[in-house]
Short mmCIF file of C-alpha atoms and ligand atoms in Angstrom, two decimals:
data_model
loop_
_atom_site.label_atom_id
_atom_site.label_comp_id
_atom_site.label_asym_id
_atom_site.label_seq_id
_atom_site.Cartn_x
_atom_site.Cartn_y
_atom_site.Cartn_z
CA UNK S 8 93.13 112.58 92.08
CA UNK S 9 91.05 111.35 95.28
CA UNK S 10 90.70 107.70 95.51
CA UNK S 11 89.04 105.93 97.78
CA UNK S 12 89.25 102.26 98.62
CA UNK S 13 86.55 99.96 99.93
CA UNK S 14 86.44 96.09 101.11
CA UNK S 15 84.06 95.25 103.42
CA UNK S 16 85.21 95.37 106.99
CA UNK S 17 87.80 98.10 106.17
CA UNK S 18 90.40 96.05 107.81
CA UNK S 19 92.38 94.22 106.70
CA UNK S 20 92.48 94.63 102.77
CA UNK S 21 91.52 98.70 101.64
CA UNK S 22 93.52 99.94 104.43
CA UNK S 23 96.53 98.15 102.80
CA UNK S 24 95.52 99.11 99.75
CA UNK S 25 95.10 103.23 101.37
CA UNK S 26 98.68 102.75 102.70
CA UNK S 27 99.82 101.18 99.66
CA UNK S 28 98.34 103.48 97.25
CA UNK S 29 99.43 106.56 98.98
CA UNK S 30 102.85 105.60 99.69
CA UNK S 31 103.27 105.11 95.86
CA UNK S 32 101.61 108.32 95.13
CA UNK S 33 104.22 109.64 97.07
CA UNK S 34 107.21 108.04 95.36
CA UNK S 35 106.00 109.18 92.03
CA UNK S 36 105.62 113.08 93.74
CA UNK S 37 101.64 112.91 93.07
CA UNK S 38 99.67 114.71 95.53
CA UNK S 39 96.93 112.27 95.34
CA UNK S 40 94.54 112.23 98.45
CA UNK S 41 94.04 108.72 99.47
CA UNK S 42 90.93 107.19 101.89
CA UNK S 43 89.53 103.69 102.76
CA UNK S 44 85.97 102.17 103.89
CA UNK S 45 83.94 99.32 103.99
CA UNK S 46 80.86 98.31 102.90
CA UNK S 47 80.17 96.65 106.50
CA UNK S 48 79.31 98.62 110.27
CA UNK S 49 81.55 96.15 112.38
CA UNK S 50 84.75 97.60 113.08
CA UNK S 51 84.14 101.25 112.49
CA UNK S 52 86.31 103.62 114.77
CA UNK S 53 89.12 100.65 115.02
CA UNK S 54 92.37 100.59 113.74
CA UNK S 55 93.64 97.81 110.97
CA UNK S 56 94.04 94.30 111.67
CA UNK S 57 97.23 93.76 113.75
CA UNK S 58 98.23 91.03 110.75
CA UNK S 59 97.57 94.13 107.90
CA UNK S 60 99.86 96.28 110.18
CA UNK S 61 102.57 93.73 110.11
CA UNK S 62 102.32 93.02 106.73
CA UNK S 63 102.97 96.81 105.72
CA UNK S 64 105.65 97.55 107.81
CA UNK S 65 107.74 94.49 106.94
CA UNK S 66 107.86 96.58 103.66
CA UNK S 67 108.10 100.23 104.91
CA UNK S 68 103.77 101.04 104.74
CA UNK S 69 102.95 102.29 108.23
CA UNK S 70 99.05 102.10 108.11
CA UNK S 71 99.07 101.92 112.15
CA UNK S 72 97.40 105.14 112.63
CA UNK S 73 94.27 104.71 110.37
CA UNK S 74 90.18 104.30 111.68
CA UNK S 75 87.48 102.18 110.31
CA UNK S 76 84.54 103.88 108.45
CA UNK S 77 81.82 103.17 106.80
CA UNK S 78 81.29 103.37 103.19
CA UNK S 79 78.55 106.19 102.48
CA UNK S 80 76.54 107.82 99.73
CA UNK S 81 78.80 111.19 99.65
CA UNK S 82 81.48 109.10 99.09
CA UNK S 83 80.29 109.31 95.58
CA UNK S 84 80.73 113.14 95.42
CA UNK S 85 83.99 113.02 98.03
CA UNK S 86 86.17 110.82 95.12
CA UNK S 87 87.34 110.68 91.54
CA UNK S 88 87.64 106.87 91.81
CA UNK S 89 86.58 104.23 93.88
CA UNK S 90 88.48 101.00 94.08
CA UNK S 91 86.86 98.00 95.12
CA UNK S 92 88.35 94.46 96.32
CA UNK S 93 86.19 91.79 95.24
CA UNK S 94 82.68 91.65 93.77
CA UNK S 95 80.45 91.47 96.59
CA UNK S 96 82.18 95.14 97.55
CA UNK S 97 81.53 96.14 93.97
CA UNK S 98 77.82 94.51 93.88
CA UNK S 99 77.50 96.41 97.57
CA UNK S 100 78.91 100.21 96.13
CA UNK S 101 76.96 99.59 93.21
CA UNK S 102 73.85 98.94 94.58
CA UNK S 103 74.29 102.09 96.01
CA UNK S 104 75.09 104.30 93.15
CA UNK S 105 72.47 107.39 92.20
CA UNK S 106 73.40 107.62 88.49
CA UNK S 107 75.36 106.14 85.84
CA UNK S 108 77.78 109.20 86.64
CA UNK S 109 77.79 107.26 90.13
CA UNK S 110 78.12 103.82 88.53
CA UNK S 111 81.14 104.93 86.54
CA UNK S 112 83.61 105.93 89.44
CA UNK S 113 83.46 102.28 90.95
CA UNK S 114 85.46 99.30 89.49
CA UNK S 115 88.16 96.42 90.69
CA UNK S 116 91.10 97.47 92.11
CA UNK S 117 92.85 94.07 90.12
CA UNK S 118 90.33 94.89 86.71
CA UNK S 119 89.30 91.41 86.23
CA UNK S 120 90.61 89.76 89.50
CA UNK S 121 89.52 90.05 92.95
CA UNK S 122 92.01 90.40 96.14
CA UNK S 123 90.63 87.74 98.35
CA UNK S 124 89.57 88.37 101.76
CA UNK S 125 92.59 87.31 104.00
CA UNK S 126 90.33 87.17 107.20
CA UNK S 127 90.48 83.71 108.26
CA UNK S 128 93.89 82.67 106.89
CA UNK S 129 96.90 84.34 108.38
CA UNK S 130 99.10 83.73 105.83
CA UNK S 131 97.43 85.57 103.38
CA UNK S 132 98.52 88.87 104.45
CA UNK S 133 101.40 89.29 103.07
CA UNK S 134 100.22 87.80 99.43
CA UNK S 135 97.17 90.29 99.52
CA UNK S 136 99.83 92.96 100.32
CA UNK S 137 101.84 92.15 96.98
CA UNK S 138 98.42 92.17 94.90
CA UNK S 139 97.51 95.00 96.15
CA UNK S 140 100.75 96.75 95.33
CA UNK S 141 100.72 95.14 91.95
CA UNK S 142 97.29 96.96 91.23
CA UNK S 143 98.30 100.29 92.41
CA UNK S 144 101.33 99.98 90.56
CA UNK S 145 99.19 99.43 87.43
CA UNK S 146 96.98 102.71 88.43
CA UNK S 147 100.25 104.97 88.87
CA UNK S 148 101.26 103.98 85.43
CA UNK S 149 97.42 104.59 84.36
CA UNK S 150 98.01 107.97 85.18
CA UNK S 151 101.42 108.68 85.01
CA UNK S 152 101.98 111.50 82.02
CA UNK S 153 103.15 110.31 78.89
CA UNK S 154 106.71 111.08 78.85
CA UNK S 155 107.95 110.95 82.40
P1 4NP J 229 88.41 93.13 104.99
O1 4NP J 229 88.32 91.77 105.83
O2 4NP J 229 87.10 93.24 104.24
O3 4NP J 229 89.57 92.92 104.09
O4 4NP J 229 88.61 94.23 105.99
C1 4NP J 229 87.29 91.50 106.73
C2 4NP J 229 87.40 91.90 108.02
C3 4NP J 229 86.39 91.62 108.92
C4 4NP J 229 85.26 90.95 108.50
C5 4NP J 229 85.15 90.56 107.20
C6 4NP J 229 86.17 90.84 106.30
N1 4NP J 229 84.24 90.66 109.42
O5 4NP J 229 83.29 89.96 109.03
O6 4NP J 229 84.30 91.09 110.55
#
């Protein structure tokens, strides 16, 4: 399974949810391949925000080593699934979709919810860290055989 994560600066919330997601692919011995963007230029060939850093390794997610990018077209072909954080990131991805086969990889990371962007209020980081590791949690059961 590739999935790939998107929010829109690719700082703060989809490289959590990379770290998160690949950690628990881990755990579960899936050899899942794991990648972040966002739908925004800004930060591209920067690290995470210091504060989504923190946040992960306070509970063992070292996501110190990943770089901004840009989400792109190819991304499309590159990924099984593409897990998006809010709506204007799914509106944005969307938008940018070349078929319904497109279309059909893209959805909510949370389903119905959105994770909200923790930007502007440090103490959301550690809140968006436990959604975000509520949702992945959901997706490793998603595909978890029957059985195990
Ligand atoms: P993210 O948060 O989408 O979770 O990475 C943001 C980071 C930076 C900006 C917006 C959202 N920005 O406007 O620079």
């Amino acid at each position: 399974m590739k999935i790939l994560m998107v929010c829109l600066g690719n700082i703060c919330r989809s490289p959590l949810a990379e770290g998160i997601m690949q950690y628990q692919a881990q755990q579960n011995g899936f050899d899942w391949e794991i990648d972040s963007a966002g739908t925004g230029n800004w930060h591209i060939g920067q690290g995470p925000d210091r504060r989504s850093v923190r946040a992960a390794q306070k509970f063992g997610v070292d996501i110190s080593k990943q770089v901004c990018r840009q989400f792109k077209v190819s991304d499309f072909d590159a990924f099984d699934l593409i897990l998006v954080m809010d709506k204007n990131n799914l509106s944005d991805v969307l938008a940018q979709a070349r078929s319904e086969q497109d279309a059909a990889k893209v959805r909510l990371l949370l389903n119905d919810k959105e994770v909200p962007d923790p930007y502007y209020d440090d103490t959301q980081f550690e809140p968006v860290f436990k959604l975000i590791e509520g949702g992945c949690k959901d997706i490793i059961k998603t595909y978890t055989p029957k059985g195990d």
